Amino acid sequence: QQQVKQSPQSLIVQKGGISIINCAYENTAFDYFPWYQQFPGKGPALLIAIRPDVSEKKEGRFTISFNKSAKQFSLHIMDSQPGDSATYFCAASKGQAGTALIFGKGTTLSVSS
Amino acid sequence: DGGITQSPKYLFRKEGQNVTLSCEQNLNHDAMYWYRQDPGQGLRLIYYSQIVNDFQKGDIAEGYSVSREKKESFPLTVTSAQKNPTAFYLCASRKVSTDTQYFGPGTRLTVL
């Protein structure tokens, strides 16, 4: 049972373009939705996160859009750069302290120069 | 220099041997986690611990064991019962009063 579904599996974007990665979740008890960025051979690093009380959060070139009724959230990377080439994971968790994150399967982004 | 350390970075094991992966954090975080990463599978939870001397199974705990004797340390043992142990193992930690989960650099285990 996959509780967080992520798409697409891979994405190729030209430099300067917009990268969009989508995630859908099933459990309405989830109330924390982070995105992680991972470079080959490294551990994931938190990129940006959102809670369901807001529909959008922006940090620099990265924006999360959240649709509570559709149980979907997405990551938008504006002005994509070759340095953004990495694997991106969405995740979700319930509000209880210390609860583990449930991850999507990841999207490999390649930004061509 | 604060953070999460995992050792070793690369580990090779023969079939039938148990092996222990180290995870240490000096962030004073309460909760610690172990994930397994396989290509195209995302991160899957093996075990997690919210306090010392207590831990819970994750989705794929079979063939693994953990201990949490100190707040700073959460070692993972991959036993010979684990059918397909070759993978990238990630340790993470979190202060329970916050949301952010931090990851270590990972250990790549290869069974020969």
CSV table of C-alpha atoms in Angstrom, one decimal:
chain,number,residue,atom,x,y,z
A,1,GLN,CA,0.0,0.0,0.0
A,2,GLN,CA,1.7,3.1,-1.2
A,3,GLN,CA,0.5,6.1,0.8
A,4,VAL,CA,2.4,8.8,-1.1
A,5,LYS,CA,2.4,8.6,-4.9
A,6,GLN,CA,5.0,10.7,-6.8
A,7,SER,CA,5.2,11.5,-10.5
A,8,PRO,CA,6.9,11.7,-12.9
A,9,GLN,CA,9.6,9.1,-12.2
A,10,SER,CA,12.1,11.2,-14.3
A,11,LEU,CA,12.0,14.7,-15.8
A,12,ILE,CA,14.2,16.5,-18.3
A,13,VAL,CA,14.0,20.3,-18.3
A,14,GLN,CA,15.9,22.9,-20.2
A,15,LYS,CA,18.0,25.5,-18.3
A,16,GLY,CA,15.7,28.4,-17.3
A,17,GLY,CA,12.5,26.3,-17.5
A,18,ILE,CA,10.1,25.3,-14.8
A,19,SER,CA,10.3,21.8,-13.3
A,20,ILE,CA,7.1,20.5,-11.8
A,21,ILE,CA,6.8,17.3,-9.6
A,22,ASN,CA,3.6,16.1,-8.2
A,23,CYS,CA,2.6,14.0,-5.2
A,24,ALA,CA,-0.7,12.6,-4.0
A,25,TYR,CA,-1.5,11.2,-0.6
A,26,GLU,CA,-4.2,9.0,0.8
A,27,ASN,CA,-4.2,9.5,4.6
A,28,THR,CA,-6.1,12.6,5.6
A,29,ALA,CA,-4.4,12.5,9.0
A,30,PHE,CA,-1.1,13.7,7.3
A,31,ASP,CA,-0.4,17.2,8.3
A,32,TYR,CA,3.3,17.8,7.3
A,33,PHE,CA,4.5,17.6,3.7
A,34,PRO,CA,8.3,18.2,3.1
A,35,TRP,CA,10.3,17.9,-0.1
A,36,TYR,CA,13.8,16.6,0.0
A,37,GLN,CA,16.7,16.9,-2.5
A,38,GLN,CA,19.3,14.2,-2.9
A,39,PHE,CA,22.5,14.2,-4.9
A,40,PRO,CA,24.1,10.9,-5.9
A,41,GLY,CA,25.8,9.1,-3.0
A,42,LYS,CA,24.6,11.7,-0.4
A,43,GLY,CA,21.8,11.8,2.2
A,44,PRO,CA,18.6,13.7,1.4
A,45,ALA,CA,18.4,17.3,2.5
A,46,LEU,CA,15.2,19.2,3.3
A,47,LEU,CA,14.3,21.7,0.6
A,48,ILE,CA,11.0,23.1,1.6
A,49,ALA,CA,8.0,22.0,3.6
A,50,ILE,CA,4.3,22.9,4.0
A,51,ARG,CA,1.4,22.3,6.4
A,52,PRO,CA,-2.2,22.0,5.2
A,53,ASP,CA,-3.3,25.4,6.6
A,54,VAL,CA,-1.7,27.2,3.6
A,55,SER,CA,-2.1,26.6,-0.1
A,56,GLU,CA,1.3,27.8,-1.2
A,57,LYS,CA,4.8,28.3,0.2
A,58,LYS,CA,7.7,29.9,-1.7
A,59,GLU,CA,11.4,29.9,-0.8
A,60,GLY,CA,13.6,31.4,-3.5
A,61,ARG,CA,13.1,29.5,-6.8
A,62,PHE,CA,11.2,26.7,-5.0
A,63,THR,CA,7.4,26.7,-4.4
A,64,ILE,CA,5.1,24.1,-2.9
A,65,SER,CA,1.5,24.2,-4.0
A,66,PHE,CA,-1.0,22.3,-1.8
A,67,ASN,CA,-4.5,21.2,-2.6
A,68,LYS,CA,-6.1,19.8,0.5
A,69,SER,CA,-9.4,18.7,-1.1
A,70,ALA,CA,-7.6,16.8,-3.9
A,71,LYS,CA,-5.0,15.5,-1.5
A,72,GLN,CA,-2.3,16.6,-3.8
A,73,PHE,CA,0.8,18.8,-3.5
A,74,SER,CA,3.5,19.7,-5.9
A,75,LEU,CA,7.0,21.2,-6.2
A,76,HIS,CA,7.7,23.9,-8.7
A,77,ILE,CA,11.3,24.9,-9.5
A,78,MET,CA,11.5,28.1,-11.3
A,79,ASP,CA,14.4,29.1,-13.6
A,80,SER,CA,15.8,25.5,-13.3
A,81,GLN,CA,19.6,25.3,-13.3
A,82,PRO,CA,22.0,22.4,-14.1
A,83,GLY,CA,22.9,22.5,-10.3
A,84,ASP,CA,19.3,21.5,-9.6
A,85,SER,CA,19.9,18.1,-11.3
A,86,ALA,CA,19.2,15.7,-8.5
A,87,THR,CA,16.5,13.3,-7.2
A,88,TYR,CA,13.6,14.9,-5.4
A,89,PHE,CA,11.4,13.1,-2.8
A,90,CYS,CA,8.1,14.2,-1.5
A,91,ALA,CA,7.0,12.9,1.9
A,92,ALA,CA,4.2,13.1,4.5
A,93,SER,CA,3.7,12.5,8.2
A,94,LYS,CA,1.2,12.8,10.9
A,95,GLY,CA,1.5,15.3,13.6
A,96,GLN,CA,2.5,13.1,16.4
A,97,ALA,CA,5.9,13.8,17.8
A,98,GLY,CA,8.7,11.7,16.4
A,99,THR,CA,6.5,10.0,13.8
A,100,ALA,CA,8.4,8.8,10.7
A,101,LEU,CA,8.1,10.3,7.3
A,102,ILE,CA,6.5,8.3,4.5
A,103,PHE,CA,8.2,9.0,1.2
A,104,GLY,CA,7.3,8.9,-2.5
A,105,LYS,CA,9.5,6.9,-4.8
A,106,GLY,CA,11.4,9.9,-6.1
A,107,THR,CA,11.8,11.9,-9.3
A,108,THR,CA,15.1,12.2,-11.0
A,109,LEU,CA,15.5,15.7,-12.5
A,110,SER,CA,18.0,16.5,-15.2
A,111,VAL,CA,18.4,20.1,-16.2
A,112,SER,CA,20.1,20.5,-19.6
A,113,SER,CA,22.3,23.4,-20.4
B,1,ASP,CA,30.8,20.4,14.1
B,2,GLY,CA,27.2,19.2,14.7
B,3,GLY,CA,25.4,16.6,12.6
B,4,ILE,CA,24.7,13.0,12.0
B,5,THR,CA,27.6,10.6,11.2
B,6,GLN,CA,27.3,7.2,9.7
B,7,SER,CA,30.1,4.7,9.4
B,8,PRO,CA,31.5,3.2,7.4
B,9,LYS,CA,30.6,4.8,4.1
B,10,TYR,CA,31.0,1.6,2.2
B,11,LEU,CA,30.6,-1.9,3.7
B,12,PHE,CA,31.1,-5.3,2.1
B,13,ARG,CA,29.8,-8.5,3.7
B,14,LYS,CA,29.7,-12.1,2.8
B,15,GLU,CA,26.4,-13.9,2.7
B,16,GLY,CA,25.5,-15.4,6.1
B,17,GLN,CA,27.3,-12.7,8.1
B,18,ASN,CA,25.7,-10.2,10.4
B,19,VAL,CA,26.9,-6.6,10.1
B,20,THR,CA,26.3,-3.5,12.2
B,21,LEU,CA,25.9,0.0,10.8
B,22,SER,CA,26.8,2.9,13.0
B,23,CYS,CA,24.7,6.1,13.4
B,24,GLU,CA,25.7,8.9,15.8
B,25,GLN,CA,24.2,12.4,16.3
B,26,ASN,CA,25.3,15.3,18.4
B,27,LEU,CA,22.2,17.4,17.7
B,28,ASN,CA,20.5,16.4,20.9
B,29,HIS,CA,17.6,15.0,18.9
B,30,ASP,CA,15.1,12.7,20.6
B,31,ALA,CA,14.0,10.6,17.7
B,32,MET,CA,16.2,8.6,15.3
B,33,TYR,CA,15.3,6.6,12.2
B,34,TRP,CA,16.7,4.0,9.8
B,35,TYR,CA,15.7,3.9,6.1
B,36,ARG,CA,16.7,1.7,3.3
B,37,GLN,CA,17.0,3.1,-0.2
B,38,ASP,CA,16.9,1.0,-3.4
B,39,PRO,CA,16.8,2.4,-6.9
B,40,GLY,CA,13.3,3.5,-7.9
B,41,GLN,CA,11.9,2.5,-4.5
B,42,GLY,CA,12.2,5.7,-2.5
B,43,LEU,CA,13.1,5.5,1.2
B,44,ARG,CA,11.5,2.8,3.2
B,45,LEU,CA,11.4,2.8,7.0
B,46,ILE,CA,13.2,0.0,8.8
B,47,TYR,CA,13.0,1.0,12.5
B,48,TYR,CA,12.6,4.2,14.5
B,49,SER,CA,13.1,5.2,18.1
B,50,GLN,CA,11.5,8.2,19.9
B,51,ILE,CA,13.2,7.8,23.2
B,52,VAL,CA,16.1,5.8,24.7
B,53,ASN,CA,15.5,2.1,25.3
B,54,ASP,CA,12.4,2.1,23.1
B,55,PHE,CA,12.0,1.5,19.3
B,56,GLN,CA,9.3,0.5,16.8
B,57,LYS,CA,9.3,-1.5,13.7
B,58,GLY,CA,8.8,0.2,10.4
B,59,ASP,CA,7.5,-1.2,7.1
B,60,ILE,CA,10.5,-3.5,6.4
B,61,ALA,CA,11.9,-4.6,9.8
B,62,GLU,CA,12.3,-8.3,9.0
B,63,GLY,CA,16.0,-9.3,9.0
B,64,TYR,CA,17.1,-6.2,10.9
B,65,SER,CA,17.6,-5.3,14.6
B,66,VAL,CA,18.4,-2.1,16.4
B,67,SER,CA,19.2,-0.8,19.9
B,68,ARG,CA,18.9,2.6,21.5
B,69,GLU,CA,21.0,2.6,24.7
B,70,LYS,CA,22.1,6.2,24.4
B,71,LYS,CA,20.3,9.2,23.0
B,72,GLU,CA,23.2,9.9,20.6
B,73,SER,CA,23.5,6.4,19.0
B,74,PHE,CA,21.1,4.2,17.1
B,75,PRO,CA,23.1,1.2,15.5
B,76,LEU,CA,21.4,-1.0,12.9
B,77,THR,CA,22.3,-4.7,12.6
B,78,VAL,CA,21.6,-6.4,9.3
B,79,THR,CA,21.3,-10.1,10.1
B,80,SER,CA,21.8,-13.1,7.9
B,81,ALA,CA,17.9,-13.4,7.8
B,82,GLN,CA,17.7,-10.4,5.6
B,83,LYS,CA,17.2,-11.9,2.1
B,84,ASN,CA,18.4,-9.0,0.0
B,85,PRO,CA,20.5,-6.7,2.1
B,86,THR,CA,22.5,-4.9,-0.6
B,87,ALA,CA,21.2,-1.3,-0.5
B,88,PHE,CA,22.0,2.3,0.6
B,89,TYR,CA,21.1,2.8,4.3
B,90,LEU,CA,20.2,6.2,5.7
B,91,CYS,CA,20.0,7.2,9.3
B,92,ALA,CA,18.0,10.3,10.3
B,93,SER,CA,17.1,12.2,13.5
B,94,ARG,CA,14.6,14.8,14.6
B,95,LYS,CA,13.8,16.8,17.7
B,96,VAL,CA,10.3,15.8,18.5
B,97,SER,CA,9.2,19.4,19.1
B,98,THR,CA,10.0,20.3,15.5
B,99,ASP,CA,9.1,18.9,12.1
B,100,THR,CA,12.4,18.7,10.4
B,101,GLN,CA,14.1,15.4,9.9
B,102,TYR,CA,17.8,15.5,9.2
B,103,PHE,CA,19.7,12.7,7.3
B,104,GLY,CA,23.2,11.4,7.7
B,105,PRO,CA,25.4,10.7,4.6
B,106,GLY,CA,24.5,7.1,4.3
B,107,THR,CA,26.2,3.7,4.3
B,108,ARG,CA,26.3,1.6,1.1
B,109,LEU,CA,26.2,-2.1,2.0
B,110,THR,CA,27.1,-4.7,-0.6
B,111,VAL,CA,26.7,-8.4,0.0
B,112,LEU,CA,29.2,-10.5,-2.0
